[in-house]
Each structure stands twice: as C-alpha cells, then as structure tokens.
PDB file of C-alpha atoms in Angstrom:
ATOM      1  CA  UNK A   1      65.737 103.406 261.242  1.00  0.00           C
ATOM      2  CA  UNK A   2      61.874 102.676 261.351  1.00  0.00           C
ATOM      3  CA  UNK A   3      60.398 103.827 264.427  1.00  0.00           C
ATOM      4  CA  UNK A   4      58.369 100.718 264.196  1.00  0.00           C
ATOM      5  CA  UNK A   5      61.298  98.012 264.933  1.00  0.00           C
ATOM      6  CA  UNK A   6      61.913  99.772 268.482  1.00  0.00           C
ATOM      7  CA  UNK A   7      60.297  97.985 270.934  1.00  0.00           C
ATOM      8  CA  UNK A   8      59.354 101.547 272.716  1.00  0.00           C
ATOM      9  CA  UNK A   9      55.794 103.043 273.707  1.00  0.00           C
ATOM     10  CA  UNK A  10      54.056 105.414 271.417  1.00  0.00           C
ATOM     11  CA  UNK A  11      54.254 108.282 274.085  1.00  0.00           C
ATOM     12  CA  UNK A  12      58.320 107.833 273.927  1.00  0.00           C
ATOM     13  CA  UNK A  13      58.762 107.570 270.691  1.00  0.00           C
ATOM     14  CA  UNK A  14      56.704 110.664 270.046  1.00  0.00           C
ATOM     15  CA  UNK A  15      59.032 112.419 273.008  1.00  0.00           C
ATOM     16  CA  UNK A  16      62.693 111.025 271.452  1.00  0.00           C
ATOM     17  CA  UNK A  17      61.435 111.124 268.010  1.00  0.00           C
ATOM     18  CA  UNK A  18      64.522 113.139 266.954  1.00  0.00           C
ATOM     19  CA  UNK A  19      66.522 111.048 268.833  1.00  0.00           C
ATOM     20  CA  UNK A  20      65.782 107.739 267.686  1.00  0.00           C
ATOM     21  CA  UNK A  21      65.574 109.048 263.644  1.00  0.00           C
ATOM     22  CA  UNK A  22      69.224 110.282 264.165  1.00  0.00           C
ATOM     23  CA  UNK A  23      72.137 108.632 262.849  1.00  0.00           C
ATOM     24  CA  UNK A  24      74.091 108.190 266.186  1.00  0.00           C
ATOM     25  CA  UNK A  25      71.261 106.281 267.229  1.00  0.00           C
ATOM     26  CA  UNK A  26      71.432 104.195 264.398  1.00  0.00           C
ATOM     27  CA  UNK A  27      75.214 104.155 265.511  1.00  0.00           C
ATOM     28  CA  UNK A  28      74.062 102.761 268.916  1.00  0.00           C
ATOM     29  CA  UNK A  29      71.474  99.916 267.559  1.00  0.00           C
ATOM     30  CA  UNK A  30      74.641  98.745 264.991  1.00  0.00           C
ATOM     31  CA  UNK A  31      76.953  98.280 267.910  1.00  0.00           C
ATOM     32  CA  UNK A  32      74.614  96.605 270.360  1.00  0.00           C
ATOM     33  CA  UNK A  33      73.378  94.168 267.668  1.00  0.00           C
ATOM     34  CA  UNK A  34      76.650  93.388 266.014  1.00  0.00           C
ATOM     35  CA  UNK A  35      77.684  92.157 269.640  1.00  0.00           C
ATOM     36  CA  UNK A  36      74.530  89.629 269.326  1.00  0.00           C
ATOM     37  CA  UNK A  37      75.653  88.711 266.175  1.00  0.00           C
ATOM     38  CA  UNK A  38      79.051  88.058 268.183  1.00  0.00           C
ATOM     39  CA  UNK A  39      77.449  85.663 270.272  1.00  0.00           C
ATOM     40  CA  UNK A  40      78.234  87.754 273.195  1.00  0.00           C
ATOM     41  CA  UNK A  41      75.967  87.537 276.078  1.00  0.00           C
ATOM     42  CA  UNK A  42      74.652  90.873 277.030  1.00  0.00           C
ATOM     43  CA  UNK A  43      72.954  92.661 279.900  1.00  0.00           C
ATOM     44  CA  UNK A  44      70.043  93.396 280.329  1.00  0.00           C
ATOM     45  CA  UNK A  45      68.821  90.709 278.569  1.00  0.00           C
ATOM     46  CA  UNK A  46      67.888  92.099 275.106  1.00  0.00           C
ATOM     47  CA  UNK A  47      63.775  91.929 276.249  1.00  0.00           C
ATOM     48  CA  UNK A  48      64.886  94.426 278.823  1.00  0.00           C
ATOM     49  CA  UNK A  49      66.869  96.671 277.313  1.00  0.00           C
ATOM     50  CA  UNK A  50      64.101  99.217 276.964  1.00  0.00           C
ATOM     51  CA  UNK A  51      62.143  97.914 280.259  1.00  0.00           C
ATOM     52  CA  UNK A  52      62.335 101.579 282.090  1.00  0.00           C
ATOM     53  CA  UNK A  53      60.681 102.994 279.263  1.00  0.00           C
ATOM     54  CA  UNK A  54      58.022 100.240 278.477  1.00  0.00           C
ATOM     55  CA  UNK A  55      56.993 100.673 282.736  1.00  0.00           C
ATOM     56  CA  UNK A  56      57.288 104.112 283.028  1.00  0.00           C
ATOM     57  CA  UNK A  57      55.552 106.344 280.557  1.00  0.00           C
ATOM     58  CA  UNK A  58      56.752 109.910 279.972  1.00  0.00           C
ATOM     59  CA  UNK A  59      53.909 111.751 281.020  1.00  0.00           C
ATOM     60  CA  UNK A  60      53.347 109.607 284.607  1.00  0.00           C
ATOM     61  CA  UNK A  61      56.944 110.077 285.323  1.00  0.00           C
ATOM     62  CA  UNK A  62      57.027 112.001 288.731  1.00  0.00           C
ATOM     63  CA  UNK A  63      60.781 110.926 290.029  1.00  0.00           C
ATOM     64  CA  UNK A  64      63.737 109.825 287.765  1.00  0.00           C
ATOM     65  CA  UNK A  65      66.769 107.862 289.689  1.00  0.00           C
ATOM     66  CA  UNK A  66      69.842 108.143 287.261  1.00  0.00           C
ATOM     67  CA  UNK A  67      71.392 104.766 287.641  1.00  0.00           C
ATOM     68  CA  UNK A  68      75.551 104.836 285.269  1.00  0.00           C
ATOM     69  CA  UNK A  69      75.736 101.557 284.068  1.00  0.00           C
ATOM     70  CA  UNK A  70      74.101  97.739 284.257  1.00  0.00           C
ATOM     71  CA  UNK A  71      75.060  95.244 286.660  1.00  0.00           C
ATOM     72  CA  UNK A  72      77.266  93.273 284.463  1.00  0.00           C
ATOM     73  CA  UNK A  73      77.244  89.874 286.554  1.00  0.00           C
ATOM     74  CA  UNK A  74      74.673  87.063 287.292  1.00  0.00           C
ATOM     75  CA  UNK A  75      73.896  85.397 290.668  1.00  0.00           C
ATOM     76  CA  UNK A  76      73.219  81.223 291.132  1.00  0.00           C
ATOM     77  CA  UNK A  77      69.582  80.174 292.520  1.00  0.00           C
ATOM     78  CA  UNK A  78      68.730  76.980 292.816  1.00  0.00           C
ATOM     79  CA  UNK A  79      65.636  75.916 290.774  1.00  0.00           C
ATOM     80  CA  UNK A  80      64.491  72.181 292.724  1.00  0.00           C
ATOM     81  CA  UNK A  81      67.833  70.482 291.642  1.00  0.00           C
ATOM     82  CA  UNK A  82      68.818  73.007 289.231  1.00  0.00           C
ATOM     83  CA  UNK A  83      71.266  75.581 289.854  1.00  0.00           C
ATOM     84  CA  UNK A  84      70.184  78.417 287.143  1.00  0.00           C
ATOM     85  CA  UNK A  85      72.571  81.779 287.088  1.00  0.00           C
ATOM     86  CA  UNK A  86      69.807  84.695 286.630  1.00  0.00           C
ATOM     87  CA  UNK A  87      71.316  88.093 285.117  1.00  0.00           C
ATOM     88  CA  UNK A  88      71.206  90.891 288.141  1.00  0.00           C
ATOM     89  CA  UNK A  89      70.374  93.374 284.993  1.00  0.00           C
ATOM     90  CA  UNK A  90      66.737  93.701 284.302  1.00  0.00           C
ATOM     91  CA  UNK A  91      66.496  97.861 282.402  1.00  0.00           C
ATOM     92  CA  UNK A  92      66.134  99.521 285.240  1.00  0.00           C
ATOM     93  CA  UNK A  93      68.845 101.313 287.333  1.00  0.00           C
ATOM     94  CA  UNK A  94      69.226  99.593 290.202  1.00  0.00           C
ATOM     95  CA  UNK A  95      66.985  96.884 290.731  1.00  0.00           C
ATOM     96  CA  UNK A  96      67.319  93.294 290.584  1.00  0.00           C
ATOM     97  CA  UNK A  97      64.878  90.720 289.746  1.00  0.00           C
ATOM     98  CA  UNK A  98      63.259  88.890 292.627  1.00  0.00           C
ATOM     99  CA  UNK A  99      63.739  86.653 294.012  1.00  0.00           C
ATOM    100  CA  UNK A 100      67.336  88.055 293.762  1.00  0.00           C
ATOM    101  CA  UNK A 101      68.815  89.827 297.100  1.00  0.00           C
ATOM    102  CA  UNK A 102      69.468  93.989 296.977  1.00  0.00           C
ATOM    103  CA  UNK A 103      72.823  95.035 295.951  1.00  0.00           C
ATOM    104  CA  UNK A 104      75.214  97.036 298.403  1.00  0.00           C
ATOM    105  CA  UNK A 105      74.153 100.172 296.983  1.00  0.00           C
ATOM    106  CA  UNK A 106      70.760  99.295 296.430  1.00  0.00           C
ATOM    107  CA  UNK A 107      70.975  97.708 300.884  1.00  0.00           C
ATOM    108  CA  UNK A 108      71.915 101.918 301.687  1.00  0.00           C
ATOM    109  CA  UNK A 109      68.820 103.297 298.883  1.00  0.00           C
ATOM    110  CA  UNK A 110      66.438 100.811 301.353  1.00  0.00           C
ATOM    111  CA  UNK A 111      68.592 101.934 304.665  1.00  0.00           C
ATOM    112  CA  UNK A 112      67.817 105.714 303.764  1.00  0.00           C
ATOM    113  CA  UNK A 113      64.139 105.140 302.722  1.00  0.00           C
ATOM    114  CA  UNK A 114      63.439 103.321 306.182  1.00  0.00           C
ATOM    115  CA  UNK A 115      65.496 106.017 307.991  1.00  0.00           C
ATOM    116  CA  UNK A 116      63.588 108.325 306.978  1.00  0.00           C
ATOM    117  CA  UNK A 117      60.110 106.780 306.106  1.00  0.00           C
ATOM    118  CA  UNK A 118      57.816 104.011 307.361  1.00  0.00           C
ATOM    119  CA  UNK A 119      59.635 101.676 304.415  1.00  0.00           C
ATOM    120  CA  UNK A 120      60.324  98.233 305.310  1.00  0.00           C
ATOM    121  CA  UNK A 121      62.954  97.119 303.247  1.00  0.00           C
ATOM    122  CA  UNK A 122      62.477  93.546 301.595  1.00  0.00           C
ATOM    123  CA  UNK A 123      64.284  90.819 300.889  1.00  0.00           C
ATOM    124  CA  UNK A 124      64.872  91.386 297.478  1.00  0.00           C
ATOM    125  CA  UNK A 125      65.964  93.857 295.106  1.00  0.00           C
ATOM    126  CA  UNK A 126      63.356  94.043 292.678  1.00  0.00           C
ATOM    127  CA  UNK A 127      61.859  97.672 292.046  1.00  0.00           C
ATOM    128  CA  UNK A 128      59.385  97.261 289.315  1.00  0.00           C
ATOM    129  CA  UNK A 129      56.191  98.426 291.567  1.00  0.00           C
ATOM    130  CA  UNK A 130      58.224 101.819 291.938  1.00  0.00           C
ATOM    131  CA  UNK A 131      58.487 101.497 288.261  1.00  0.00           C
ATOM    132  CA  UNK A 132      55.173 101.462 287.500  1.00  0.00           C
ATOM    133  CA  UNK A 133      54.169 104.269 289.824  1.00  0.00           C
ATOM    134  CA  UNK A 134      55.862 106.681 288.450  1.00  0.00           C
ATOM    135  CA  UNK A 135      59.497 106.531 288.836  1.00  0.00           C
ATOM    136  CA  UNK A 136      62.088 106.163 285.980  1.00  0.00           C
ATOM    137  CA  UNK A 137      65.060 103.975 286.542  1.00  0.00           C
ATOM    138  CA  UNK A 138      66.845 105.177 283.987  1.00  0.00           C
ATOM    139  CA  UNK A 139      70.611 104.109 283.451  1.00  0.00           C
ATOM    140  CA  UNK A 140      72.939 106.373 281.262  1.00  0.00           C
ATOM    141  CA  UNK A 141      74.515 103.534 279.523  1.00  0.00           C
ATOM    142  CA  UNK A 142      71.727 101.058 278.875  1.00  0.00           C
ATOM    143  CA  UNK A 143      73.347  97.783 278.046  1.00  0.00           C
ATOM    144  CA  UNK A 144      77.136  96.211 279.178  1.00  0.00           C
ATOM    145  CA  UNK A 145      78.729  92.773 278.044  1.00  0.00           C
ATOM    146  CA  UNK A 146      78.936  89.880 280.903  1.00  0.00           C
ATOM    147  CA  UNK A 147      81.286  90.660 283.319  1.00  0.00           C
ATOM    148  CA  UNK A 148      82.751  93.354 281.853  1.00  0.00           C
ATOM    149  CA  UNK A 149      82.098  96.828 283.293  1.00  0.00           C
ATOM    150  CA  UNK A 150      81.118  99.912 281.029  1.00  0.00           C
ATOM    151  CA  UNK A 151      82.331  97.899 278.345  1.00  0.00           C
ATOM    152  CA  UNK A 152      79.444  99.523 276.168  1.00  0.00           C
ATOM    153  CA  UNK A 153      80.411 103.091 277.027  1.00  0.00           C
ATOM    154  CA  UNK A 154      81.613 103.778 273.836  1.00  0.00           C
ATOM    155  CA  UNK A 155      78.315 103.040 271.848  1.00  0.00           C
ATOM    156  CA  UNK A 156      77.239 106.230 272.543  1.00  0.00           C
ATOM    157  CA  UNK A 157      73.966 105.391 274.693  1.00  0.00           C
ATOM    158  CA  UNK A 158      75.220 108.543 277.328  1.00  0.00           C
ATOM    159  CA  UNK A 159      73.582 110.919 274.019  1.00  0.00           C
ATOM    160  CA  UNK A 160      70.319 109.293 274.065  1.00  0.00           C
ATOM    161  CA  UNK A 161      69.910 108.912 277.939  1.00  0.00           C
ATOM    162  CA  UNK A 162      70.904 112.897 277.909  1.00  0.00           C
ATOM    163  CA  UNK A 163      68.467 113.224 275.822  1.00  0.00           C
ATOM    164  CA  UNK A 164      65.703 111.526 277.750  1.00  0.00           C
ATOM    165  CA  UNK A 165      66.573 113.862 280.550  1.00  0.00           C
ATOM    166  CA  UNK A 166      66.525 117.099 279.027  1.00  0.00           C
ATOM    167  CA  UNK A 167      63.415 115.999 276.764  1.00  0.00           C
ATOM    168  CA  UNK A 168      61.526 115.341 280.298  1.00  0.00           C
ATOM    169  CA  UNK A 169      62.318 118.845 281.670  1.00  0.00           C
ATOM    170  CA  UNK A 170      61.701 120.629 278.718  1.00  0.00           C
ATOM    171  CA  UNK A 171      57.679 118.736 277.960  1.00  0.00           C
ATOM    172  CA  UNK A 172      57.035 118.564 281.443  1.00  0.00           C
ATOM    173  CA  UNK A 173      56.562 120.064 285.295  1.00  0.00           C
ATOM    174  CA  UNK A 174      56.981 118.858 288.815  1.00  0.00           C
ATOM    175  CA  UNK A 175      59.574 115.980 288.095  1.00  0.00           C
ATOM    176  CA  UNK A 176      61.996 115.028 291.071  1.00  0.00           C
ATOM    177  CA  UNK A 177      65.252 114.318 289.686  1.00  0.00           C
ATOM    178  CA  UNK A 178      67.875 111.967 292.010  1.00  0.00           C
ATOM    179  CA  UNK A 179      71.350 112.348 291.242  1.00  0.00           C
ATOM    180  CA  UNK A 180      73.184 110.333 292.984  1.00  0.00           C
ATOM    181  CA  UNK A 181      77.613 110.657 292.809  1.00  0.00           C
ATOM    182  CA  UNK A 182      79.708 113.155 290.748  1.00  0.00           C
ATOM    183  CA  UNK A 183      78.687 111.258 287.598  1.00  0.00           C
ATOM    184  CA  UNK A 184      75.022 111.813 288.021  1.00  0.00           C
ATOM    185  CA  UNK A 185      75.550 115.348 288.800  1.00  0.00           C
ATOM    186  CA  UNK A 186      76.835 116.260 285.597  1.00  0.00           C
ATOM    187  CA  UNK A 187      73.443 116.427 284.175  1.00  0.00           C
ATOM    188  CA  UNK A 188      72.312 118.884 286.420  1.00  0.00           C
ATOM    189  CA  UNK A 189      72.517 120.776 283.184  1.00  0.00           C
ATOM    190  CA  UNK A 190      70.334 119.413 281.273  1.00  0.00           C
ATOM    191  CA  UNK A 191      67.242 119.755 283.626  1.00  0.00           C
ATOM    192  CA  UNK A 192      65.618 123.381 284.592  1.00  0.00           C
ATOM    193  CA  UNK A 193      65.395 123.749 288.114  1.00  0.00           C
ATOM    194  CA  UNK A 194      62.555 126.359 287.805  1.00  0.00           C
ATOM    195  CA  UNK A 195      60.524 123.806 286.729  1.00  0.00           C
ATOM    196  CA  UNK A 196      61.681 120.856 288.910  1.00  0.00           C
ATOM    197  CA  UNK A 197      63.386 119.292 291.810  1.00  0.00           C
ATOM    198  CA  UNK A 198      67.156 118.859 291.514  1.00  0.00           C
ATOM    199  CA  UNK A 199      68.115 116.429 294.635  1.00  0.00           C
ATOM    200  CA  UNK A 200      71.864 115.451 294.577  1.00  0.00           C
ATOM    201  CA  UNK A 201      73.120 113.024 297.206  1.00  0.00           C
ATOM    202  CA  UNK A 202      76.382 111.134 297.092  1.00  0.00           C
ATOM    203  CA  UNK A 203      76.308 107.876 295.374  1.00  0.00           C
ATOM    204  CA  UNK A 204      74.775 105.091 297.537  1.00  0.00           C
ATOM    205  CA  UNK A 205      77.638 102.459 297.196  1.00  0.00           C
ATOM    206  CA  UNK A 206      79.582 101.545 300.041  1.00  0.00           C
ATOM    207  CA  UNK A 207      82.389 103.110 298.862  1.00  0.00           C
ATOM    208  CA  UNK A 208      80.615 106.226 298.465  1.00  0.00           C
ATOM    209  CA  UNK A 209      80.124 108.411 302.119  1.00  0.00           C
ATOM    210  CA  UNK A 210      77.185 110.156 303.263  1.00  0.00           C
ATOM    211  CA  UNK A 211      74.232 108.732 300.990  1.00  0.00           C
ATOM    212  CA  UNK A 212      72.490 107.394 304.443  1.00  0.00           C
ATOM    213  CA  UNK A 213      71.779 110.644 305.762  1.00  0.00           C
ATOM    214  CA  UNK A 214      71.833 112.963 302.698  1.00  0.00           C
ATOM    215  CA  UNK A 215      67.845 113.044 302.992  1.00  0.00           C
ATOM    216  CA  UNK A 216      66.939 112.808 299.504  1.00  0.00           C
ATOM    217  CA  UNK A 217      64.413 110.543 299.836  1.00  0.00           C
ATOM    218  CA  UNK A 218      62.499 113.243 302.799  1.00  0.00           C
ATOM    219  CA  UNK A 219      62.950 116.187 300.164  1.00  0.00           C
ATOM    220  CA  UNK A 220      61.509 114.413 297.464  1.00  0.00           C
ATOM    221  CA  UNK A 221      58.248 113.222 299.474  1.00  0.00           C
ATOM    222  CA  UNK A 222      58.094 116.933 300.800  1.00  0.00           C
ATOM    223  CA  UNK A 223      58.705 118.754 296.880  1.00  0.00           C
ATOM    224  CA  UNK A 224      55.844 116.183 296.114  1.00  0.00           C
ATOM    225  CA  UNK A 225      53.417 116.750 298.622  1.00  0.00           C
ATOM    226  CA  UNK A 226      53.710 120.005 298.123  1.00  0.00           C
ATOM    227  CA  UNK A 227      52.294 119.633 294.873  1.00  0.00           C
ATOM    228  CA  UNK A 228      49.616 117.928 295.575  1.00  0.00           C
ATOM    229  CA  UNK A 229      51.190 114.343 294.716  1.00  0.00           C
ATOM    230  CA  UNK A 230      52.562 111.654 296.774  1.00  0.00           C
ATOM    231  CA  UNK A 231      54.980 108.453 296.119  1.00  0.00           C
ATOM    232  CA  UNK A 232      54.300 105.032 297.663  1.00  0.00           C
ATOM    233  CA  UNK A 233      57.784 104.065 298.032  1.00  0.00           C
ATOM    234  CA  UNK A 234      56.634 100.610 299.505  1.00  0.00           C
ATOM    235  CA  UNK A 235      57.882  97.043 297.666  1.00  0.00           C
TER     236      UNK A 235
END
C-alpha cells in the first residue's frame, strides 16, 4: 500500500512503517473499505478512524488509555427543530463528542479523577484536550459497524494496535500505560516495565467492580511527577 494514501502523521508512519507496508495491513484497509463499498455505516466516522494518532504524536505521548472497541451506537440532539443522531464514536477510546453526555464507564474514569484530584467532571464526554496533551486514546479494534458490537474484530486491527504498543515501549521512555479489565491486561506483554509505568485497574464499566478506588489515576500523576512531568487532566 502507499504510505501516502494513509491519512497518518509523518512521525507515525515512520514508527509503524513495517506495520502499515505489511500485507495484513493491507488485509485490514480491504475489509474496512469493502464495508463502505457495502454501504454500511461505520464507526468512527471514516475522518476519525485515525483521530488518536493525528492528536497525539508518538514522541509527546506521555499516558496511553487502551480503550477494546468503538461505541457502536449514536445518540439524538436536537439541532433548532432538527433532531440529528450524532455517532458516540469519534477515534479515540472513550470519549464522546461534545456536546454529547459521558458514557457509564467514561461517568466512573471522571468519578475516580475527582476522587482523587481537583478534576471537575463536565458535562460532556469529549476528551480531545487530554488528547492533545499527551495522552493516547488508543482502541484495540479501531472501527465497528452501527449497532453491532466487535463486529470488526475479525479484520485483524488487534495486530496493528499491538503493534502501536510495543513500538511505543521499545522507541521511547517514561510512558504511563492504563490498562483497564482482563482484556487490556493482556498486553502487559508487549510493554517493558523497566522502562515504563504499567498501571492496571479493573475496567471502569458499571459492570466492572473496583475501578473507583483502584487509584490509577494518583499513581500515574505521582510516576509523572517524579519525572519531572505533569498531566493537566482538566476538560
């Protein structure tokens, strides 16, 4: 595949180079765009599929928050006397774009923060502004088809996201790492933890027990101050 057609910063695709010459890559890029070609309506929207990567650049990357899969739903806002359904997707693990309202899991992520910081959680979801300070929101599967969950986990996106993990802990220092839930544990593997912060937590859904309280959020300002660096975790 040219390098040139991927809508992805220079620094990245000097990073994934290997990654996105392969041919399970090319694999991937047949998959998602056959579904286009389907007419079926994907998340993110295909703008955003590579938004993480186009706000966060590899080398200011100081935390990465392993998201699984997109939200695969929309939500109704009224526009004046439209009603206009806006796709809760927008490329980066688990934020929503405003004026859209937080997510359960993404309600507990705000309830730790401001449990354990000076956060004041807002109204809505979006995280962008921690997005361009520094921290990846980075899901492992990085597009899903309207209302049907992990419905692209067989396009093979978990090889590149792997990728993107172990390619950050092998180029670079000092990176916090959240993984959140048995799923996002699994890569503890792929990171080395004499060069960076490993902070596991359960996941923060709901149905999940023990993410308010786990911390995670404390340890990484502490790992980073320590350092010398510092997160604004404000939205």
């Amino acid at each position: 595949m040219n390098l040139d057609s991927i809508k992805l910063p220079l620094e990245w695709k000097e990073l994934l180079r290997e990654e996105l010459e392969s041919t399970y890559f090319d694999e991937i890029r047949n998959a998602y765009y056959a579904e286009l070609k389907r007419g079926k309506i994907l998340y993110p929207p295909p703008r955003l599929l590579f938004h993480a990567f186009n706000t966060t650049l590899p080398q200011d990357t100081r935390v990465v928050i392993l998201g699984q899969d997109p939200y695969h739903g929309s939500v109704a806002v009224r526009d004046g006397e439209c009603v206009v359904q806006i796709p809760q997707a927008m490329g980066l693990s688990f934020s929503v774009p405003s004026p859209l309202p937080p997510p359960p899991s993404l309600k507990n992520i705000y309830k730790e923060l401001a449990r354990t910081t000076d956060f004041i959680p807002p109204t809505h979801g979006d995280l962008s502004a921690w997005a361009r300070r520094g921290v990846l929101l980075l899901n492992s599967i990085l597009s899903v088809e309207a209302n049907i969950p992990a419905s692209h986990k067989h396009f093979g996106w978990q090889h590149f996201s792997d990728a993107v993990i172990a390619k950050l802990s092998m180029s670079y220092d000092g990176i916090v790492f959240m993984l959140w839930g048995n799923y996002a544990k699994q890569k503890i593997a792929l990171i080395d933890s004499t060069k960076h912060c490993i902070i596991t937590a359960p996941h923060p859904s709901p149905l999940a027990k023990g993410f308010v309280g786990s911390d995670c959020f404390l340890k990484a300002n502490a790992y980073l101050k320590a350092r010398g660096k510092s997160m604004d975790w404000s939205l």
